[in-house]
XYZ file of C-alpha atoms in Angstrom:
519
model
C 35.574 22.357 -30.970
C 35.626 24.987 -28.623
C 38.198 24.696 -25.757
C 35.278 24.487 -22.711
C 35.461 20.684 -24.259
C 38.853 20.449 -24.946
C 40.103 17.861 -21.424
C 36.607 16.083 -20.822
C 37.849 12.872 -22.477
C 41.133 12.679 -21.253
C 39.874 12.876 -17.522
C 37.367 10.508 -18.396
C 39.435 7.699 -20.031
C 41.030 7.672 -16.036
C 37.906 6.028 -15.272
C 37.745 3.393 -18.595
C 40.855 3.532 -20.271
C 41.959 0.309 -20.280
C 40.606 -2.752 -22.669
C 39.283 -4.966 -20.139
C 37.014 -2.663 -18.951
C 34.980 -1.225 -21.971
C 31.917 -0.942 -22.559
C 31.194 -1.999 -19.096
C 28.120 -0.733 -17.091
C 28.607 2.740 -16.231
C 30.659 4.093 -13.750
C 29.118 5.520 -10.315
C 32.325 7.971 -9.898
C 33.263 10.961 -12.120
C 36.673 11.977 -12.816
C 38.236 14.988 -10.816
C 36.690 18.300 -11.751
C 34.392 16.879 -14.583
C 30.463 17.282 -13.780
C 27.829 15.186 -14.981
C 24.167 15.507 -15.444
C 22.284 12.834 -15.198
C 18.837 12.764 -16.887
C 16.740 9.517 -16.344
C 13.054 7.684 -16.829
C 11.620 4.986 -15.682
C 8.153 3.309 -16.408
C 6.769 0.586 -14.296
C 2.983 -1.556 -14.243
C 1.467 -4.045 -12.327
C -1.587 -5.622 -11.676
C -0.448 -8.862 -9.714
C 1.318 -9.146 -6.456
C 2.591 -11.788 -4.605
C 0.960 -12.165 -1.014
C 3.100 -14.746 1.083
C 4.170 -16.161 -1.846
C 0.831 -16.557 -3.876
C 0.332 -15.244 -7.184
C -3.111 -12.546 -7.255
C -4.991 -9.517 -8.252
C -2.841 -6.394 -7.088
C -6.091 -5.767 -5.195
C -6.265 -9.038 -3.626
C -6.879 -7.587 -0.476
C -10.240 -6.484 -1.393
C -11.307 -9.800 -2.937
C -13.620 -11.725 -0.428
C -15.851 -14.697 -0.991
C -17.316 -14.761 1.244
C -17.634 -11.159 2.113
C -17.985 -11.530 6.398
C -16.969 -9.416 9.873
C -13.338 -11.367 9.262
C -12.780 -9.196 6.209
C -15.262 -5.886 6.632
C -15.502 -4.533 10.352
C -18.827 -2.735 9.788
C -20.175 -6.391 9.345
C -18.273 -7.907 12.725
C -19.923 -5.067 14.279
C -23.540 -6.352 13.080
C -22.858 -9.528 13.744
C -21.947 -8.841 16.933
C -24.803 -7.751 17.808
C -26.905 -10.293 16.539
C -25.366 -12.678 18.649
C -25.932 -11.113 21.881
C -29.341 -10.820 20.878
C -30.363 -14.000 19.300
C -27.680 -16.357 21.618
C -26.190 -17.893 18.991
C -22.229 -17.097 18.608
C -21.430 -18.805 15.413
C -23.963 -16.260 13.210
C -22.486 -14.365 10.173
C -23.419 -12.695 8.009
C -22.367 -12.637 4.154
C -22.741 -9.647 1.692
C -21.871 -12.106 -1.342
C -18.353 -12.361 -2.767
C -17.062 -9.111 -3.840
C -14.160 -9.228 -7.428
C -11.134 -6.414 -7.710
C -9.084 -5.144 -10.611
C -6.302 -2.968 -10.312
C -3.914 -1.905 -12.752
C -0.899 0.568 -11.792
C 1.499 2.341 -14.187
C 3.817 4.572 -12.183
C 5.992 7.005 -14.258
C 9.235 8.375 -13.204
C 11.627 11.659 -14.685
C 14.193 12.229 -13.055
C 17.616 14.889 -13.307
C 20.436 14.682 -11.229
C 23.875 15.683 -11.129
C 27.700 14.286 -9.910
C 30.628 16.160 -9.801
C 34.485 14.876 -9.334
C 35.773 16.661 -6.298
C 38.771 14.008 -6.374
C 39.776 11.386 -8.355
C 38.410 9.119 -6.535
C 35.724 10.771 -4.619
C 31.826 12.352 -6.053
C 29.207 13.858 -4.957
C 25.706 13.681 -6.483
C 21.998 14.201 -6.141
C 18.736 12.867 -8.105
C 15.266 15.019 -8.073
C 12.262 12.161 -9.080
C 9.086 13.608 -10.509
C 6.390 11.030 -10.120
C 3.072 10.133 -12.023
C 1.283 7.856 -10.338
C -1.920 6.343 -12.196
C -4.079 3.760 -10.347
C -7.043 2.021 -12.257
C -9.452 0.236 -10.556
C -12.858 -2.214 -10.769
C -14.509 -3.377 -7.698
C -17.897 -5.045 -7.302
C -19.926 -7.125 -5.618
C -21.976 -10.502 -6.069
C -24.543 -10.661 -3.576
C -26.253 -13.486 -5.427
C -25.476 -15.931 -2.354
C -25.512 -12.846 0.028
C -26.880 -13.295 3.446
C -27.406 -9.318 4.400
C -28.087 -6.660 2.745
C -28.645 -2.570 3.330
C -30.781 -1.729 6.291
C -34.222 -0.695 5.327
C -34.155 1.580 8.063
C -30.702 3.023 7.909
C -30.623 6.946 7.521
C -28.186 6.323 4.569
C -29.159 3.276 2.872
C -32.320 2.889 3.672
C -35.663 4.182 2.278
C -38.543 6.369 3.386
C -40.509 3.207 3.926
C -38.237 1.486 5.494
C -37.937 3.896 8.085
C -41.533 4.261 8.545
C -42.159 0.575 9.698
C -39.123 -0.221 11.849
C -40.121 3.090 13.915
C -43.196 1.638 13.800
C -42.301 -1.491 15.359
C -39.880 0.028 18.282
C -42.809 2.611 18.722
C -45.055 -0.155 19.580
C -42.462 -2.187 21.537
C -42.246 0.961 23.655
C -44.879 1.437 24.248
C -46.063 -1.850 25.545
C -43.017 -1.683 27.697
C -43.800 1.580 29.025
C -47.689 0.049 29.696
C -46.009 -2.886 31.696
C -44.028 -0.454 34.085
C -46.710 1.827 34.762
C -48.548 -1.567 36.024
C -45.743 -2.656 37.840
C -45.166 0.874 39.579
C -49.067 0.757 39.948
C -49.268 -2.794 42.027
C -51.334 -3.846 39.530
C -50.346 -7.474 39.832
C -49.550 -7.257 43.527
C -52.132 -9.734 44.126
C -50.744 -12.671 41.936
C -47.325 -13.497 42.686
C -46.534 -15.902 39.887
C -47.848 -13.229 37.250
C -46.096 -10.243 38.840
C -42.549 -12.234 38.067
C -43.685 -13.185 34.769
C -44.096 -9.127 34.552
C -40.856 -7.922 35.859
C -38.978 -10.749 33.448
C -40.683 -9.928 30.740
C -40.030 -6.138 31.558
C -36.220 -6.359 32.219
C -35.941 -8.736 28.842
C -37.747 -6.560 26.454
C -35.868 -3.357 28.209
C -32.295 -4.947 27.329
C -33.611 -6.086 23.843
C -35.342 -2.867 23.143
C -31.602 -1.241 23.635
C -29.769 -4.110 21.360
C -32.464 -3.713 18.754
C -32.368 0.176 18.760
C -28.587 -0.296 17.700
C -29.313 -2.859 15.655
C -32.249 -1.807 13.520
C -31.774 1.673 13.097
C -28.212 2.579 13.579
C -26.446 0.046 11.438
C -26.125 -0.048 8.066
C -26.574 -3.952 6.731
C -29.144 -6.512 8.192
C -29.772 -10.125 7.832
C -31.927 -10.596 4.925
C -35.512 -11.599 5.794
C -35.535 -15.994 5.707
C -31.953 -16.112 5.931
C -30.339 -17.758 8.995
C -29.482 -14.522 10.559
C -33.321 -13.069 9.797
C -34.992 -16.193 11.194
C -33.012 -15.973 14.575
C -33.724 -12.202 14.790
C -37.364 -13.015 14.827
C -36.862 -15.701 16.450
C -35.421 -13.281 19.896
C -38.446 -10.899 18.702
C -40.901 -13.440 18.820
C -40.212 -15.058 22.127
C -40.429 -11.470 23.956
C -43.518 -11.137 22.210
C -44.901 -13.972 23.298
C -43.909 -13.332 27.110
C -45.721 -9.546 27.026
C -48.844 -11.455 25.818
C -48.079 -14.167 28.946
C -48.468 -11.348 30.963
C -51.012 -9.370 29.398
C -53.112 -9.898 25.872
C -53.384 -6.365 25.672
C -49.094 -5.717 25.407
C -49.421 -7.318 22.095
C -46.634 -6.165 19.411
C -47.752 -6.655 16.358
C -45.520 -4.490 13.826
C -42.463 -6.061 12.826
C -38.787 -4.339 11.779
C -37.917 -3.825 8.200
C -35.455 -6.403 7.207
C -33.686 -6.369 3.597
C -34.944 -8.840 1.210
C -32.421 -8.408 -1.697
C -28.370 -7.955 -1.299
C -26.379 -4.520 -1.804
C -25.897 -3.958 -5.068
C -22.903 -4.201 -7.505
C -21.490 -0.899 -6.638
C -22.758 -1.094 -2.937
C -20.304 -1.537 -1.007
C -18.359 1.742 -2.857
C -21.052 3.690 -1.776
C -21.136 2.878 1.649
C -17.496 3.419 1.788
C -17.843 6.855 0.001
C -20.748 8.024 1.209
C -20.445 11.527 3.101
C -21.149 11.028 6.969
C -21.297 7.256 6.936
C -18.557 5.205 9.172
C -15.584 5.371 6.336
C -16.168 8.129 4.472
C -13.628 7.264 1.432
C -12.533 8.818 -1.698
C -13.870 7.626 -4.304
C -12.295 3.933 -4.720
C -10.685 5.119 -7.831
C -7.930 7.524 -7.236
C -7.145 10.566 -9.684
C -3.761 10.665 -11.500
C -1.097 11.926 -8.945
C 1.779 14.002 -10.269
C 4.223 14.582 -7.239
C 8.028 15.096 -6.581
C 9.418 11.864 -5.363
C 12.555 10.722 -2.548
C 14.943 13.386 -3.633
C 18.714 11.492 -3.024
C 21.681 13.092 -2.575
C 25.221 11.346 -1.769
C 28.593 10.486 -2.469
C 30.969 7.492 -4.074
C 34.209 6.674 -3.129
C 36.473 4.341 -5.311
C 38.456 2.882 -2.715
C 40.174 -0.332 -5.282
C 41.070 0.584 -8.944
C 43.410 -2.172 -9.894
C 43.796 -2.735 -14.007
C 46.605 -4.631 -15.307
C 47.797 -2.937 -18.787
C 48.995 -6.315 -20.087
C 45.254 -7.273 -19.806
C 43.916 -10.072 -17.112
C 40.990 -9.140 -14.809
C 40.415 -5.774 -14.144
C 38.445 -4.674 -10.949
C 37.480 -1.531 -9.739
C 35.320 -1.490 -6.486
C 33.004 1.401 -5.067
C 31.804 2.592 -1.887
C 28.285 4.480 -1.868
C 26.477 6.287 0.024
C 23.065 7.903 -0.205
C 20.371 9.916 1.792
C 16.714 10.071 1.183
C 14.743 12.662 1.734
C 11.242 13.320 3.286
C 10.057 14.750 0.056
C 7.565 12.319 -1.622
C 3.779 12.675 -0.665
C 2.647 9.994 1.184
C -0.779 8.036 0.169
C -4.003 9.359 1.752
C -5.818 7.355 4.399
C -9.549 7.912 3.253
C -8.138 6.585 -0.358
C -8.305 2.742 -0.607
C -6.385 2.621 -3.437
C -4.103 5.587 -3.437
C -0.545 5.300 -3.806
C 2.700 7.318 -2.477
C 5.093 8.693 -4.877
C 7.611 8.292 -1.928
C 7.954 6.585 1.239
C 8.762 10.081 2.886
C 10.678 8.993 5.653
C 14.664 9.551 6.008
C 16.658 6.100 4.403
C 20.475 5.926 4.532
C 21.679 3.584 2.261
C 25.186 2.246 1.772
C 26.518 0.491 -1.251
C 29.763 -1.530 -2.133
C 29.785 -1.972 -6.547
C 32.358 -4.292 -7.320
C 33.260 -4.284 -11.286
C 34.903 -7.332 -12.786
C 36.335 -7.456 -16.455
C 38.397 -9.530 -18.496
C 38.872 -9.294 -22.267
C 34.882 -9.042 -23.099
C 33.192 -10.678 -20.287
C 32.651 -8.756 -17.016
C 30.276 -8.569 -14.368
C 29.226 -6.116 -11.866
C 28.631 -7.091 -8.009
C 26.187 -5.241 -5.885
C 25.524 -5.332 -1.804
C 23.311 -2.882 -0.852
C 22.343 -2.076 2.724
C 18.971 0.324 3.453
C 18.535 1.878 6.732
C 15.187 3.428 6.785
C 14.510 5.948 9.679
C 11.197 6.214 11.520
C 8.841 8.880 9.780
C 5.241 10.239 11.250
C 1.869 9.223 9.257
C -1.454 9.402 9.505
C -3.097 5.754 9.193
C -6.104 3.803 9.687
C -5.415 1.163 12.310
C -7.051 -1.707 10.673
C -4.803 -4.428 9.215
C -3.966 -5.052 5.585
C -6.862 -7.331 4.893
C -9.335 -4.970 6.002
C -8.935 -2.214 3.966
C -12.125 -0.794 4.180
C -11.289 0.901 7.210
C -13.708 2.904 9.612
C -12.304 6.696 9.829
C -13.020 6.602 13.768
C -9.689 4.620 13.344
C -7.366 6.810 12.419
C -4.554 7.791 14.016
C -1.206 9.897 13.617
C 1.759 7.121 14.169
C 5.545 7.011 14.271
C 6.660 4.378 11.424
C 9.972 2.528 11.998
C 10.056 0.553 8.819
C 12.200 -2.252 8.528
C 16.157 -2.457 7.056
C 16.643 -3.799 4.076
C 19.320 -6.229 2.744
C 20.098 -6.681 -0.935
C 22.081 -8.147 -3.308
C 23.121 -8.002 -7.111
C 24.710 -9.935 -9.904
C 24.801 -8.095 -13.340
C 27.167 -10.408 -15.543
C 27.664 -8.379 -19.293
C 29.136 -9.415 -22.748
C 30.730 -6.653 -24.190
C 30.000 -6.524 -27.873
C 31.123 -3.954 -29.738
C 33.809 -1.077 -28.480
C 30.978 0.762 -26.356
C 28.166 -1.558 -26.087
C 27.710 -4.462 -24.134
C 24.672 -6.645 -23.407
C 23.691 -7.178 -19.816
C 21.765 -9.858 -17.436
C 20.790 -9.160 -13.739
C 19.514 -11.190 -11.182
C 18.652 -9.274 -7.702
C 17.010 -9.920 -4.490
C 16.268 -8.222 -1.484
C 15.164 -9.408 1.798
C 13.247 -6.436 4.376
C 12.385 -6.571 8.076
C 9.390 -6.424 9.331
C 8.213 -2.605 10.259
C 7.242 -1.580 13.711
C 4.466 1.535 14.972
C 3.684 3.320 17.697
C 1.240 6.149 18.761
C 3.336 9.183 18.313
C 3.331 11.576 21.436
C -0.479 13.102 22.520
C -2.231 10.836 20.037
C -5.605 9.352 21.898
C -5.442 5.087 21.767
C -8.269 4.168 19.388
C -10.536 1.351 20.508
C -10.358 -1.715 19.682
C -7.260 -1.710 17.943
C -3.483 -0.875 17.550
C -0.786 0.047 15.698
C 0.824 -3.113 15.942
C -1.570 -4.387 12.806
C -0.168 -1.909 10.134
C 2.834 -4.071 10.682
C 1.386 -7.388 9.520
C 2.605 -8.607 6.090
C 5.267 -5.989 6.859
C 8.071 -8.227 6.589
C 8.931 -9.102 2.815
C 11.177 -10.667 0.191
C 11.627 -10.976 -3.238
C 13.736 -11.752 -6.635
C 13.812 -9.731 -9.781
C 15.117 -10.337 -13.318
C 16.576 -7.828 -15.996
C 18.116 -7.248 -19.121
C 20.250 -4.182 -20.528
C 21.894 -2.529 -23.102
C 25.020 -0.302 -22.206
C 26.334 2.259 -23.952
C 29.899 3.756 -22.526
C 31.739 6.447 -25.212
C 34.696 8.614 -23.821
C 34.206 11.200 -26.517
C 37.064 10.146 -28.777
C 35.810 10.072 -32.315
C 37.113 8.103 -35.092
C 38.776 10.855 -36.455
C 40.762 11.563 -32.917
C 38.340 14.648 -32.527
C 37.086 14.540 -28.874
C 33.532 15.153 -28.129
C 30.660 14.789 -25.604
C 31.519 11.568 -22.871
C 28.388 9.860 -22.857
C 26.954 6.988 -20.773
C 23.255 5.128 -21.367
C 21.975 2.317 -20.019
C 17.907 0.642 -21.517
C 16.899 -1.984 -19.195
C 13.875 -4.269 -18.617
C 13.353 -5.593 -15.246
C 10.642 -8.146 -14.186
C 9.566 -9.355 -10.202
C 9.869 -12.909 -10.518
C 9.152 -14.431 -6.831
C 8.716 -13.450 -3.149
C 7.798 -15.812 -0.705
C 6.812 -13.170 2.454
C 5.258 -9.925 2.302
C 2.492 -8.213 -0.479
C 5.389 -7.125 -3.315
C 3.722 -6.466 -6.653
C 4.783 -8.050 -9.577
C 6.732 -5.182 -11.135
C 7.407 -5.061 -14.887
C 9.679 -1.896 -15.563
C 11.438 -0.082 -18.373
C 13.643 1.970 -17.613
C 16.128 4.749 -19.340
C 19.684 6.434 -17.868
C 21.466 8.840 -20.299
C 24.924 10.912 -18.647
C 26.462 13.934 -20.090
C 29.788 14.909 -18.674
C 31.144 18.337 -19.035
C 34.176 20.153 -17.801
C 33.510 22.531 -14.907
C 37.103 24.055 -13.389
């Protein structure tokens, strides 16, 4: 055995020599002069999440029945135009029902190191490498839809639909221009009643023409022909036709605008959201696999209490640990609707009080945690979480001030062999609501505020875990000294939440730690 390894075991025993704490959960501190190499891996999967306590598909914000303007801002804008045109304030449109399913896989490989500066004080750092894969399936069932793609829209319509609507608008423009010329030329001056009808028809037609131009050409969706919205629109147009003909039979508008006769296809909403030049301009719904660094952590741990009775009894060891999380992760992109980040990318300061208790083969680790999440700048589209297909025009630079986190965990263990322990775990956390505001020089976005991003950001959650822990001080059966090793294999499942949007994470993690003498 090289002399390089002659002292690790004896120094390591300063951390775990007493029998009551043998085969406990791996310690947080490192004995003075020892270097610890930390290697870890974690695989997380989820396809469901808790939404305010209700368990749904992880892409629950994309599931709507019916898909109306309360969910899709583009439809809400069209509904408002129709209400103005028809005077029917209760009118609404539906694209049908949407279905969505999302499966998330997050793999994290981490490498870290720690060094014992003194018998009680240790400094450490960890670099995570994160791989995120999101698989999604999103469709629209337009069986019961009352709206479809506008046949005259430049991006989603057809040449025939465009020609039909242009013919109607051109004929309407011609009738109104002719009526205006007649009024200016004094055609109806000798008949005051008829002149009043002409003036009223011109005023109404001019206002309606502007609204119709915006609705029939600019709107990506229109009510289906024969639907309540389509009938209401036709009645408004027919009323104007009647008013014009009542003034002069030559002012007849015989053409009609093109209205959709079928709902959008199954992939129609993804086409709408991702079409270049559209109002959303999102990336393809299924994002590419993302590989990037996560949020790097650095910190220190201080063992302020270490009580180990020589004759047995209750052993107590307590450590204060402070961690700073750096802004190194990659955020999700605002135009990638199903994208997920590799980190929060804002500075965090975390404080832990970790206390180990042990008597004979039994013990427990109790952890109290407080996380102060500091503000960070982001680019976000300003719509609430339940309106995920957000217009590109709502993009703004904002400052996010994340809510603070308070967490507690209890991990009882049973030592089943000198170096092995079975560990159970219960963890609960609560996070306060986020706060958002515009960054300096960001122009306000009309019709919305940064506050909508904070909706549903207050959360809580409970997770259960089970683990197998291995702690070896390096002493072999023959008395020779080898490398001290810690290892933990852990599984965890989120089992409950009553606030916020919390994924039902299922995770498996592994940690291996090796010690060696440095000085």
